[in-house]
Coordinates of C-alpha atoms in Angstrom, one line a residue:
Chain A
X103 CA 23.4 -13.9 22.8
X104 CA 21.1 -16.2 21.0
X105 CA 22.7 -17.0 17.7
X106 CA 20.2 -19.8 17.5
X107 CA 18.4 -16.4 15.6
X108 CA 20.7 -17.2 12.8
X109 CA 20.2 -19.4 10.0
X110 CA 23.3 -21.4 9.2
X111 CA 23.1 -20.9 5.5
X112 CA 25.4 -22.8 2.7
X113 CA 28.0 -20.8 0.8
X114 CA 25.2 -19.1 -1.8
X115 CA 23.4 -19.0 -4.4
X116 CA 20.4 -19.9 -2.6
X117 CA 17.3 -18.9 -2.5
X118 CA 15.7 -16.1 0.3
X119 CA 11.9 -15.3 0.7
X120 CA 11.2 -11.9 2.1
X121 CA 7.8 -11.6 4.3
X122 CA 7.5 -8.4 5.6
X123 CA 4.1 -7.6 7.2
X124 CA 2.2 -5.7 9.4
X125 CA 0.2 -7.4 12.2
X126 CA -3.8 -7.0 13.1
X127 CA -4.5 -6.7 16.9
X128 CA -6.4 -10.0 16.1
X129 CA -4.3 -12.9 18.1
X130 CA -6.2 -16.2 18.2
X131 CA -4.4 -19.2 16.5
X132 CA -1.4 -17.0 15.5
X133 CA 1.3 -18.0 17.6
X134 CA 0.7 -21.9 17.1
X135 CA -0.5 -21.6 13.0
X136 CA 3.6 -19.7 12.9
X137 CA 5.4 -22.5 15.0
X138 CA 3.2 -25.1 12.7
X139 CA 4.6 -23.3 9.7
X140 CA 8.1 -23.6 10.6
X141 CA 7.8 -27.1 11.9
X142 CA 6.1 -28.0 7.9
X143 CA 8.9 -25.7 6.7
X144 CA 11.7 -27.4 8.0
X145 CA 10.2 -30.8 7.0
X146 CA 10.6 -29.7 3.0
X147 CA 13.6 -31.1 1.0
X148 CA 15.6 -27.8 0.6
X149 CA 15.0 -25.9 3.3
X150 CA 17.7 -24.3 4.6
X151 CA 16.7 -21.7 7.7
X152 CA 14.3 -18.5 8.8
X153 CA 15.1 -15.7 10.6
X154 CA 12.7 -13.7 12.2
X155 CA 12.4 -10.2 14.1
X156 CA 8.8 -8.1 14.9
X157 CA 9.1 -5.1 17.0
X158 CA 6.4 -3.8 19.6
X159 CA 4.6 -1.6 16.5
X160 CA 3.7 -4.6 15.1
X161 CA 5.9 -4.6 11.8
X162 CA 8.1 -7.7 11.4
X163 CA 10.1 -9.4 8.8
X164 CA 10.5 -13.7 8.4
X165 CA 13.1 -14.7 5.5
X166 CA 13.4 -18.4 4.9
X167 CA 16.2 -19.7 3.4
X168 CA 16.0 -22.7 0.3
X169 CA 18.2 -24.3 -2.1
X170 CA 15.9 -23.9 -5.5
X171 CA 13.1 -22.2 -6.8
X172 CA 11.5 -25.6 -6.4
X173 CA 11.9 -26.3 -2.7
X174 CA 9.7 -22.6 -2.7
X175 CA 7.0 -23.9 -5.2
X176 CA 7.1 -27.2 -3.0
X177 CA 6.1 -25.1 0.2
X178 CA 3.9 -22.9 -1.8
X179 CA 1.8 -25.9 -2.7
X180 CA 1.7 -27.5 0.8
X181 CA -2.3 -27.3 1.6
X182 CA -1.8 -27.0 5.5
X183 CA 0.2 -24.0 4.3
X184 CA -1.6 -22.8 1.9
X185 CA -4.9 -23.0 5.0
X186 CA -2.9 -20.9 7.1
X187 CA -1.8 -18.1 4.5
X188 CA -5.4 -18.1 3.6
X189 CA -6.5 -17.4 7.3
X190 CA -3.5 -15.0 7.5
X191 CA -4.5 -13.1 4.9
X192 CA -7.8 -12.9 6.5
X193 CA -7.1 -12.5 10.1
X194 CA -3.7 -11.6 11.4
X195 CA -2.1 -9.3 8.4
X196 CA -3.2 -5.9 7.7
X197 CA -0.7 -5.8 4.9
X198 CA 2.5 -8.0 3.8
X199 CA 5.0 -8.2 0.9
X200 CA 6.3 -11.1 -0.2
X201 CA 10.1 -11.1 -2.5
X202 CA 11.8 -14.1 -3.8
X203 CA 15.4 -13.4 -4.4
X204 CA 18.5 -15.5 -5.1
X205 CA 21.4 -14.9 -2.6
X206 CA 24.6 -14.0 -4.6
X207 CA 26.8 -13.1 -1.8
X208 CA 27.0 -13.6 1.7
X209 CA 29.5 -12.7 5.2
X210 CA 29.5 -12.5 8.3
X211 CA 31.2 -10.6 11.3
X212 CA 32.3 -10.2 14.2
X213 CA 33.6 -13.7 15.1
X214 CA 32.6 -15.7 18.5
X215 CA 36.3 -14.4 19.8
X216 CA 36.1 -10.5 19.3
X217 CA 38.2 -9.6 16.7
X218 CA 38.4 -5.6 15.5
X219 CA 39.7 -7.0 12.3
X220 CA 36.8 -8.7 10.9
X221 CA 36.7 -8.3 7.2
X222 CA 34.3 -5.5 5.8
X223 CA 30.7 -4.9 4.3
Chain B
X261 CA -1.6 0.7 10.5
X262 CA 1.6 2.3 10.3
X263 CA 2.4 1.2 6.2
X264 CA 4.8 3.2 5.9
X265 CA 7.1 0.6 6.8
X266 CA 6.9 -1.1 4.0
X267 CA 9.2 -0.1 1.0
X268 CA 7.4 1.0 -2.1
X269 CA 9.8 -1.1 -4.7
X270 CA 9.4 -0.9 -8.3
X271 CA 9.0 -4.5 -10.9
X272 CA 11.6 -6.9 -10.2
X273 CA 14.1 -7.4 -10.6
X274 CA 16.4 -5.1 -8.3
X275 CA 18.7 -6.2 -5.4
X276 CA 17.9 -6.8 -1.7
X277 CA 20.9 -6.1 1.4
X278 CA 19.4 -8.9 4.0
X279 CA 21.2 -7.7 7.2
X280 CA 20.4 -9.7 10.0
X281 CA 21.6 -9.0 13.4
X282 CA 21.8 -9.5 17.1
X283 CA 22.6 -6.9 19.5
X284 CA 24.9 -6.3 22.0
X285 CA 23.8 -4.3 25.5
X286 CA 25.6 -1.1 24.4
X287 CA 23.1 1.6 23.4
X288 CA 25.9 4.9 23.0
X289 CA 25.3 6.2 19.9
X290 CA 23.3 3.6 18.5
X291 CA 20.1 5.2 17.1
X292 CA 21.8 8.2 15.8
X293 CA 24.0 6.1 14.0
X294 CA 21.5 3.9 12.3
X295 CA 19.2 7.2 12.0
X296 CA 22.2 8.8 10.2
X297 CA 23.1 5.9 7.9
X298 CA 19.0 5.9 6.3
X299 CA 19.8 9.8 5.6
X300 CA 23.0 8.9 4.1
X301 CA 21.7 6.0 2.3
X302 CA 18.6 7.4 0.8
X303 CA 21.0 10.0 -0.9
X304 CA 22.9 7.5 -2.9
X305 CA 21.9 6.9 -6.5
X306 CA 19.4 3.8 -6.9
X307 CA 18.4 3.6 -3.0
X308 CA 15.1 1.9 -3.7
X309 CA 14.0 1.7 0.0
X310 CA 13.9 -0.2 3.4
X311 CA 12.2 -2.3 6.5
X312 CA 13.5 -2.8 9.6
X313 CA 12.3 -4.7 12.8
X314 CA 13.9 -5.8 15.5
X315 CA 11.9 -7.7 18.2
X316 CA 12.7 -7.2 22.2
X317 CA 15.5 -10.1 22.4
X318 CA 17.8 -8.1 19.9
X319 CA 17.4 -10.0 17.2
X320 CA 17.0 -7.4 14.3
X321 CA 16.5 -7.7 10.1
X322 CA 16.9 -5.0 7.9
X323 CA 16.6 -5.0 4.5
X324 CA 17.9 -2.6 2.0
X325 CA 16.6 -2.5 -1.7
X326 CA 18.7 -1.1 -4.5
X327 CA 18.4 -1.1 -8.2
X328 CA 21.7 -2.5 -8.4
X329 CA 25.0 -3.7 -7.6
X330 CA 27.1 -0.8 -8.7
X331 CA 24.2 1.5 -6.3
X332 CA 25.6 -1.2 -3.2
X333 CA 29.0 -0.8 -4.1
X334 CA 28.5 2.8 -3.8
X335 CA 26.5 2.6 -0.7
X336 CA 29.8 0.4 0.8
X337 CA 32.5 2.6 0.0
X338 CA 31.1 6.0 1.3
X339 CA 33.2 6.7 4.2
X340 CA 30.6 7.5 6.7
X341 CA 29.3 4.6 6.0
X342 CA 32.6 2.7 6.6
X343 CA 33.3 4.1 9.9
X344 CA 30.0 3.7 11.2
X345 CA 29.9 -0.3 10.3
X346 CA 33.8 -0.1 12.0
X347 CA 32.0 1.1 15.4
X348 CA 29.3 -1.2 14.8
X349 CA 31.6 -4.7 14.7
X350 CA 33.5 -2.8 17.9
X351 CA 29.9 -2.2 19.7
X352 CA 26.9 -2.7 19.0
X353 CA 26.8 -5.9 17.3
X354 CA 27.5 -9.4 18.7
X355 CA 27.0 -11.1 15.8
X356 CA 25.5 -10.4 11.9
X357 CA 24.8 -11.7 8.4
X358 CA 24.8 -10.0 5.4
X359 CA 23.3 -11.7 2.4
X360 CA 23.6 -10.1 -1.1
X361 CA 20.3 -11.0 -3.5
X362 CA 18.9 -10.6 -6.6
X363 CA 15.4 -9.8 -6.2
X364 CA 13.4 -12.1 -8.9
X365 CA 9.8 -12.1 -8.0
X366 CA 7.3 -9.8 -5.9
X367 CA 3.6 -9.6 -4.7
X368 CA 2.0 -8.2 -2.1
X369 CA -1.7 -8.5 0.2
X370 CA -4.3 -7.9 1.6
X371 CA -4.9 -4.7 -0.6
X372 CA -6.2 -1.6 2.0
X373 CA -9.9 -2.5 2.1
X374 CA -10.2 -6.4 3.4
X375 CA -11.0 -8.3 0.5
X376 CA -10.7 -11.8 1.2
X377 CA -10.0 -13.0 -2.6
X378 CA -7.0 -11.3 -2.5
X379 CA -4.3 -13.8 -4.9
X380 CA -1.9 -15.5 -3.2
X381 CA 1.3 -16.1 -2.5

């Protein structure tokens, strides 16, 4: 199973970015210009992970993980970032939503061993 | 461009379940189950919504949106609920995450005709 997926968060609060979006049929540049981004990413003081899924349709969802508000604005401002969102928004998104939220909470289950008596939702 | 995979949230602030997931091989009862559990969800009080998208590796992110944390607590103690995130752990998950967060901020883009001075992120 590849729980490299995972982001190995702190114990919160934290901050998460919600990108959900909906892919063009327009390819060039995309897959590079999103293994860039995450190579920047990681490079910022207070990042902390991403996790990412997109299905066959097209629809996917990225949240990055940071310490502050801060550490956001500090990506935010980035200009090879900033490049790329612009050509994004151009190119490769027919539509996306963008939510900053503070993590409050956080669990996990089940365990590496499997264990029935993980503790609940 | 199949939009309707977005959720249509209201202003911030309002709360965000971040589940993120990866799937084991069994498939019995799967889809019926998570079919089941959006019917079942959308009927609580303060259900704002949700997105989902799991790529072909099984790694999956769904992400609820509530108006609060009294509408989750609901949402966690309804018994269906319960039993189906008991068969889940047993199942159809090998591993998961779920974060608990405060939605602060929101925007959203390109707008449905392409305009390239859409404001960003």
């Amino acid at each position: 199973m590849p729980t490299s997926h995972f982001a190995a968060t702190p114990q919160p609060p934290y901050y998460a970015v919600i990108f959900t979006s909906c892919r063009t049929e327009a390819d060039a540049g995309y897959g590079e210009t999103a293994a860039r981004m995450e190579e920047l990413a990681r490079a910022v003081p207070g990042y902390l992970g991403i996790e990412s899924a997109r299905g066959a349709d097209g629809f996917g969802i990225t949240v990055s993980y940071w310490s502050s508000e801060s550490a956001i604005a500090e990506w935010k401002r980035h200009l090879e970032h900033q490049a790329a969102q612009a050509r994004g928004k151009r190119e490769w998104y027919a539509h996306f939503e963008i939510r900053v939220a503070k993590v409050e909470r956080a669990h996990s289950g089940p365990p590496p061993v499997h264990d029935q008596n993980v503790s609940g939702t």
